[in-house]
PDB file of C-alpha atoms in Angstrom:
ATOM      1  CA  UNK A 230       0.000   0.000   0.000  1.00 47.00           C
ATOM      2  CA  UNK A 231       1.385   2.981  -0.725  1.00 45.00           C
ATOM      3  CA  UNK A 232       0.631   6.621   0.589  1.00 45.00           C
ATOM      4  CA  UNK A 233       0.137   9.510  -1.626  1.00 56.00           C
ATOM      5  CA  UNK A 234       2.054  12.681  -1.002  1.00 66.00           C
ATOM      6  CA  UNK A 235       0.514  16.127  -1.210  1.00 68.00           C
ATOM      7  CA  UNK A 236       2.464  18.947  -2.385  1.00 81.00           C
ATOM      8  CA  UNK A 237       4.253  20.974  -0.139  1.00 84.00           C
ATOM      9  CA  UNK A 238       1.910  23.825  -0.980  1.00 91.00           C
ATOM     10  CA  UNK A 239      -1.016  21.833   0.215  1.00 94.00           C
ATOM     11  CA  UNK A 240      -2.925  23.257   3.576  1.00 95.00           C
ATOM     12  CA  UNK A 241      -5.254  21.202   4.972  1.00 96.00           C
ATOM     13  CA  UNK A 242      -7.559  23.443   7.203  1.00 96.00           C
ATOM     14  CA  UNK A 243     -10.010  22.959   9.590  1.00 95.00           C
ATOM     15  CA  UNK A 244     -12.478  25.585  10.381  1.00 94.00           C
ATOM     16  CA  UNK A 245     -14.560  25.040  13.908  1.00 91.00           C
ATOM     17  CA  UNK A 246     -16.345  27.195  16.880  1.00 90.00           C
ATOM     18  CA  UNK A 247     -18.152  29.245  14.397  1.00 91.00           C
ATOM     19  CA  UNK A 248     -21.800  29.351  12.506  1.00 90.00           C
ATOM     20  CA  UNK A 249     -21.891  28.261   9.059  1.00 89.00           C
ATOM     21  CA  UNK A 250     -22.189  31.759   7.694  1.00 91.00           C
ATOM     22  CA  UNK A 251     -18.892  32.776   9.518  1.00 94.00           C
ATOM     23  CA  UNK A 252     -17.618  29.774   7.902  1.00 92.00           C
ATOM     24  CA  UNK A 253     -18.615  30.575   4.669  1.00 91.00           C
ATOM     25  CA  UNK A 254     -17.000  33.969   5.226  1.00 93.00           C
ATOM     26  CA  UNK A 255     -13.487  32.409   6.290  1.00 94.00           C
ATOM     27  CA  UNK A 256     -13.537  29.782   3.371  1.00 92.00           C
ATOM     28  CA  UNK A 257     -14.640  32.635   0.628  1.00 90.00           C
ATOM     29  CA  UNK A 258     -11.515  34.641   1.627  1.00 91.00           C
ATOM     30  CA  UNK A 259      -9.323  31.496   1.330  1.00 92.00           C
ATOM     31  CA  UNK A 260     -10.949  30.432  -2.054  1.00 89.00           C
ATOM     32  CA  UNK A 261     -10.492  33.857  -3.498  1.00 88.00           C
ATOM     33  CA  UNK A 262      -7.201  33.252  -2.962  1.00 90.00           C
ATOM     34  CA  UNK A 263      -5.975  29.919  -3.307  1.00 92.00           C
ATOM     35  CA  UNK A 264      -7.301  26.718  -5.128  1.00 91.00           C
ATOM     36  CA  UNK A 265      -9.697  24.641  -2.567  1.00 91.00           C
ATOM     37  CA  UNK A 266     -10.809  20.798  -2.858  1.00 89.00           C
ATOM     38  CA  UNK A 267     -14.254  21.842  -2.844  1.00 77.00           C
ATOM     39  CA  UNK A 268     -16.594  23.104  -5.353  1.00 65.00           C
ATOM     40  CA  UNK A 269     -17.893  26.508  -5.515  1.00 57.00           C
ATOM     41  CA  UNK A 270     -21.166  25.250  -4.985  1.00 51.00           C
ATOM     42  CA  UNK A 271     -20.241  23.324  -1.670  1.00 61.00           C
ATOM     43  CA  UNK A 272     -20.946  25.490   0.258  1.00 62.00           C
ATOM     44  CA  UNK A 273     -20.729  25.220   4.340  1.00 58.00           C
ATOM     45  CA  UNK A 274     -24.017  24.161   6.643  1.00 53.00           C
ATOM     46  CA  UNK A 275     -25.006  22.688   9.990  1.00 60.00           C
ATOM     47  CA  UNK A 276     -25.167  18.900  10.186  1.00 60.00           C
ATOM     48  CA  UNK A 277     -28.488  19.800  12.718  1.00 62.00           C
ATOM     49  CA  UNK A 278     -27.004  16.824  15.026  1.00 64.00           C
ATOM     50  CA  UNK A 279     -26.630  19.259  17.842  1.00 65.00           C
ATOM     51  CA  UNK A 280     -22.852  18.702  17.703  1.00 63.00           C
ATOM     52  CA  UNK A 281     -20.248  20.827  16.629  1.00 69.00           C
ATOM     53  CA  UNK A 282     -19.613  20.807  13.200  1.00 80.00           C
ATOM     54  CA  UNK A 283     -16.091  21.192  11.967  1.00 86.00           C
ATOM     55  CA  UNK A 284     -15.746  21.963   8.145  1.00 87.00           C
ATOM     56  CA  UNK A 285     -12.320  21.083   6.427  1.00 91.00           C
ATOM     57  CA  UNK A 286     -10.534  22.093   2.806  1.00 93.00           C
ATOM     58  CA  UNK A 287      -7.708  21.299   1.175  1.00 94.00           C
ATOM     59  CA  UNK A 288      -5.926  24.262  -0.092  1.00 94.00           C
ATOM     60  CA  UNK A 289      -3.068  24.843  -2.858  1.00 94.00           C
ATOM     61  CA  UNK A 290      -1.213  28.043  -1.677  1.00 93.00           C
ATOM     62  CA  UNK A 291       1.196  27.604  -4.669  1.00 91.00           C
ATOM     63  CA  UNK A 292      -1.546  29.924  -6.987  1.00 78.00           C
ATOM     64  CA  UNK A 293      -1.495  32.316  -4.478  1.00 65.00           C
ATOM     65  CA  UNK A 294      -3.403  35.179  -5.710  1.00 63.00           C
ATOM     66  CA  UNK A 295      -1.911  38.025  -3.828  1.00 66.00           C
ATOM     67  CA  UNK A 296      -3.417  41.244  -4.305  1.00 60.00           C
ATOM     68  CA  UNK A 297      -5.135  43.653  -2.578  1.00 60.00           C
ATOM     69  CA  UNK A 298      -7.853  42.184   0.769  1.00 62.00           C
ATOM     70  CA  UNK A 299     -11.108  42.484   0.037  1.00 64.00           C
ATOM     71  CA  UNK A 300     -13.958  44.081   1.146  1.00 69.00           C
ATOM     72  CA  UNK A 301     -13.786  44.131   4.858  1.00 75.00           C
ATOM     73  CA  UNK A 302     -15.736  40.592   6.423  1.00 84.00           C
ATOM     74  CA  UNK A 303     -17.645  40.567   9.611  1.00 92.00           C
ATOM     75  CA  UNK A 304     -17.870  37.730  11.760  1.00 96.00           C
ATOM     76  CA  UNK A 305     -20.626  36.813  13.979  1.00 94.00           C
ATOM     77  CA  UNK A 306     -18.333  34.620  16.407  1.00 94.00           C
ATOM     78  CA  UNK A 307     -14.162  33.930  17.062  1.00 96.00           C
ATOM     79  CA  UNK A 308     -13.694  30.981  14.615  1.00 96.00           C
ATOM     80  CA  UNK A 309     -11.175  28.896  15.099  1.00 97.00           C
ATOM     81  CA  UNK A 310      -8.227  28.134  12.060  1.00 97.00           C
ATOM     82  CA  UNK A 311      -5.949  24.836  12.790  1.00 97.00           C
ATOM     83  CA  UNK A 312      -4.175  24.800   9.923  1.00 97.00           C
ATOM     84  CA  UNK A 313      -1.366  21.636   8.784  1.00 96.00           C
ATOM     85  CA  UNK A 314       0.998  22.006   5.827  1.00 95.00           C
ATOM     86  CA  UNK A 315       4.578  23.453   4.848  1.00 94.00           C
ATOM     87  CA  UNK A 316       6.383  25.982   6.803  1.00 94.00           C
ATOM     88  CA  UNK A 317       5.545  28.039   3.102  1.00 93.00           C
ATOM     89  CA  UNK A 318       2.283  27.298   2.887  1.00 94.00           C
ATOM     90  CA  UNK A 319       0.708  27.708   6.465  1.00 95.00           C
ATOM     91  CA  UNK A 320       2.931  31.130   6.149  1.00 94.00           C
ATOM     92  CA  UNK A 321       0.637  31.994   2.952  1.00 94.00           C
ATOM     93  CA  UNK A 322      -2.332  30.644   4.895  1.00 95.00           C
ATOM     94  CA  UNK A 323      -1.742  32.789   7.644  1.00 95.00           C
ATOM     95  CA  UNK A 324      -0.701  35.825   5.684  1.00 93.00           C
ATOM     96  CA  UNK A 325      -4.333  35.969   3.667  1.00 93.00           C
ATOM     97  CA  UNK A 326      -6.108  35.542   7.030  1.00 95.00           C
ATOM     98  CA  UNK A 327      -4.284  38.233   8.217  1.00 93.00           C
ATOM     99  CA  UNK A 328      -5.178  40.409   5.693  1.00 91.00           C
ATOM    100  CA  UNK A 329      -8.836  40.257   6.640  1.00 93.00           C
ATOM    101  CA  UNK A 330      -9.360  39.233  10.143  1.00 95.00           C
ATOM    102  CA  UNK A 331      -7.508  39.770  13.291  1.00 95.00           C
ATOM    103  CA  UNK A 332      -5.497  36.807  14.089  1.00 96.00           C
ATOM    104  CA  UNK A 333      -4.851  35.662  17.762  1.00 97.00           C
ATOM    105  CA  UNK A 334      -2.315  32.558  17.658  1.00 96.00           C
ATOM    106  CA  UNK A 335      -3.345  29.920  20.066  1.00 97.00           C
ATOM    107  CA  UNK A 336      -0.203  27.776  19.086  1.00 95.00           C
ATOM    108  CA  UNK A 337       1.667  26.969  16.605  1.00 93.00           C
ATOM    109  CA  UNK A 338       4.008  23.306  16.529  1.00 95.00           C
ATOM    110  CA  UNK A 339       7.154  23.334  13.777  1.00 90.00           C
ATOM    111  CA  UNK A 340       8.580  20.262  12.807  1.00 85.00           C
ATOM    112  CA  UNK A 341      11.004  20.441  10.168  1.00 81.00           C
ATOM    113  CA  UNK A 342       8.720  19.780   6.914  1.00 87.00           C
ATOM    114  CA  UNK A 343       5.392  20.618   8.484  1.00 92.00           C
ATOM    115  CA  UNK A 344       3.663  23.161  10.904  1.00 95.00           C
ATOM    116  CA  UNK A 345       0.892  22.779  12.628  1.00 96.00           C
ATOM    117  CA  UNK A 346      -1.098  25.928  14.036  1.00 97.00           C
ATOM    118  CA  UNK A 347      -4.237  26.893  15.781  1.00 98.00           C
ATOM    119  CA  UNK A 348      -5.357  30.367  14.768  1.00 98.00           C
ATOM    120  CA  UNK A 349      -8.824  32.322  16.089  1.00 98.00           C
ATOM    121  CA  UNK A 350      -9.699  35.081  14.501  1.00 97.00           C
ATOM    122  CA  UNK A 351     -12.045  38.399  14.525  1.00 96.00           C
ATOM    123  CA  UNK A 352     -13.577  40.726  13.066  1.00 94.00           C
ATOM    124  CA  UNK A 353     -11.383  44.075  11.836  1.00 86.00           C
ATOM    125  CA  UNK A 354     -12.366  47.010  13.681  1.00 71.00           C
ATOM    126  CA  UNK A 355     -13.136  50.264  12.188  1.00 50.00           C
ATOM    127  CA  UNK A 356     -10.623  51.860  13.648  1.00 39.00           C
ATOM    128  CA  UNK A 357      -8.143  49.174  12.769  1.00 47.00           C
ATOM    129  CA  UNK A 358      -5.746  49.522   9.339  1.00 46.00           C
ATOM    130  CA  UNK A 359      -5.133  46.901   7.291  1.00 44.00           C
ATOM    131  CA  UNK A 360      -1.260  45.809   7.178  1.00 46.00           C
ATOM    132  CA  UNK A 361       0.151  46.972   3.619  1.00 42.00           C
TER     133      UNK A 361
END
């Protein structure tokens, strides 16, 4: 059996504590920016188990958009980000979510091919600038 490697520009995200509209949010910054696992069309819900619902993508940082943030995004909650991937890629990951969102790091684990991190993340002020 063999096991298949993902590129080193591959994030794989999970995206918890948070309504599915703040999801949506999160994930429609990260797919404006990066190529995701999921269609367009996929687009996040609750499971209406009464548990928490944790949505996770797959994300290619290599296509990196760049650019400019967008509009600014408000969230209803503090979602929570653990993100897994290259010490390149998490850095991309981290560097879009910045753009948007205040970032709090809960903790971040660096091995030397991989990090791990556990992000949460609100809403931009008004009175807050956006980094340049």
């Amino acid at each position: 059996m063999s096991v298949q490697q993902l590129p080193a520009s591959t994030v794989h995200v999970m995206l918890g504590d948070c309504s599915a509209a703040d999801a949506k949010s999160v994930l429609g910054v990260l797919c404006g920016r990066f190529t995701a696992d999921r269609e367009g069309a996929d687009e996040p819900h609750e499971s209406g188990s009464g548990r928490p619902t944790v949505w996770t993508v797959l994300f290619d940082t290599a296509g990196d958009s760049g650019g400019t943030p967008g509009p600014v995004v408000e969230l209803s909650g503090q979602p929570t980000v653990e993100a897994q991937g290259g010490p390149l890629a998490t850095q991309r990951l981290r560097e879009a979510l910045d753009a948007v969102f205040t970032v709090h790091e809960l903790g971040t684990e660096a091995g030397d091919q991989e990090v791990q991190m556990k992000l949460r993340l609100d809403s931009r002020t008004g009175h807050e600038t956006r980094p340049e």
